[in-house]
XYZ file of C-alpha atoms in Angstrom:
104
model
C 7.052 -1.976 14.109
C 7.593 -1.040 10.483
C 4.857 -1.851 7.957
C 5.559 -2.630 4.304
C 2.497 -1.966 2.140
C 2.474 -3.712 -1.261
C 0.237 -3.190 -4.307
C -0.368 -6.863 -5.072
C -1.494 -6.205 -8.668
C 1.742 -4.355 -9.503
C 4.610 -5.839 -11.496
C 6.358 -8.473 -9.346
C 9.744 -7.127 -10.442
C 8.878 -3.931 -8.562
C 7.466 -5.546 -5.437
C 9.312 -8.819 -4.855
C 12.721 -7.410 -3.794
C 11.140 -5.322 -1.024
C 8.908 -8.212 0.089
C 11.876 -10.567 0.301
C 13.989 -8.031 2.190
C 11.198 -7.393 4.711
C 10.490 -11.116 5.093
C 14.147 -11.827 5.712
C 14.441 -9.060 8.316
C 11.431 -10.566 10.090
C 12.972 -14.048 9.836
C 16.122 -12.711 11.512
C 14.162 -11.308 14.475
C 13.291 -7.831 13.193
C 9.737 -6.555 13.083
C 8.378 -5.671 9.651
C 4.709 -6.381 8.968
C 3.799 -6.912 5.295
C 0.310 -5.996 4.062
C -1.048 -6.511 0.549
C -3.634 -4.290 -1.148
C -5.519 -5.447 -4.254
C -4.515 -2.388 -6.320
C -2.109 -1.611 -9.175
C -0.315 1.178 -7.279
C -0.374 2.940 -3.926
C -1.434 6.568 -3.614
C -1.018 9.356 -6.124
C 2.725 8.669 -6.548
C 1.931 5.353 -8.313
C 4.461 3.462 -6.179
C 4.239 -0.322 -5.943
C 5.592 -0.496 -2.368
C 5.940 1.849 0.570
C 7.314 1.398 4.062
C 5.952 3.132 7.147
C 8.705 3.169 9.776
C 8.381 3.002 13.558
C 8.732 6.788 13.670
C 5.953 7.352 11.123
C 8.167 8.169 8.137
C 6.893 7.037 4.715
C 9.659 5.551 2.562
C 9.474 4.607 -1.121
C 11.940 3.219 -3.658
C 15.573 2.734 -2.664
C 14.980 4.377 0.721
C 13.165 1.179 1.761
C 16.312 -0.886 1.183
C 18.510 1.634 2.998
C 16.183 1.356 6.009
C 16.088 -2.456 5.891
C 19.906 -2.682 5.583
C 20.166 -1.410 9.148
C 19.119 -4.897 10.248
C 21.805 -7.600 10.502
C 20.921 -9.880 7.585
C 22.931 -12.853 6.389
C 22.042 -15.264 3.608
C 19.079 -14.873 1.301
C 15.671 -16.379 0.593
C 14.598 -18.481 -2.404
C 10.956 -18.225 -3.417
C 9.418 -21.648 -3.978
C 5.839 -20.395 -4.353
C 4.907 -16.726 -4.831
C 2.058 -15.078 -2.913
C -1.222 -15.220 -4.857
C -4.953 -15.326 -4.213
C -4.587 -15.176 -0.439
C -2.156 -18.120 -0.328
C 1.075 -17.421 1.581
C 4.429 -17.277 -0.151
C 6.750 -20.226 0.480
C 10.426 -19.295 0.867
C 13.574 -21.153 1.886
C 16.518 -19.637 3.762
C 19.793 -20.094 1.858
C 22.789 -19.204 4.064
C 25.795 -17.379 2.640
C 29.176 -19.105 2.611
C 30.239 -17.045 5.616
C 27.150 -18.068 7.616
C 27.390 -21.717 6.532
C 31.079 -21.992 7.449
C 30.504 -20.509 10.913
C 27.890 -23.206 11.651
C 30.273 -26.115 10.985
């Protein structure tokens, strides 16, 4: 299982896209665990997010999205309530037109 580690005190613009991508992969049946650390950045590289893959590779930046794109994802998620103070994020699945038309 892949693990996405997030610096929860970092700028949300840096962390939210990776969190949403990992949450959506998990929603679609993939296995990505998301952990939050109460820090401004992770490690000496000052990254806001990092992904540890099943094989032990450490990915940062755009490499995270390249890894997550290998999963079959359709639609997207809308954040209704962001994660804060130990409260879970609340997200809604919004299907794409292609996915919605195949369900009718």
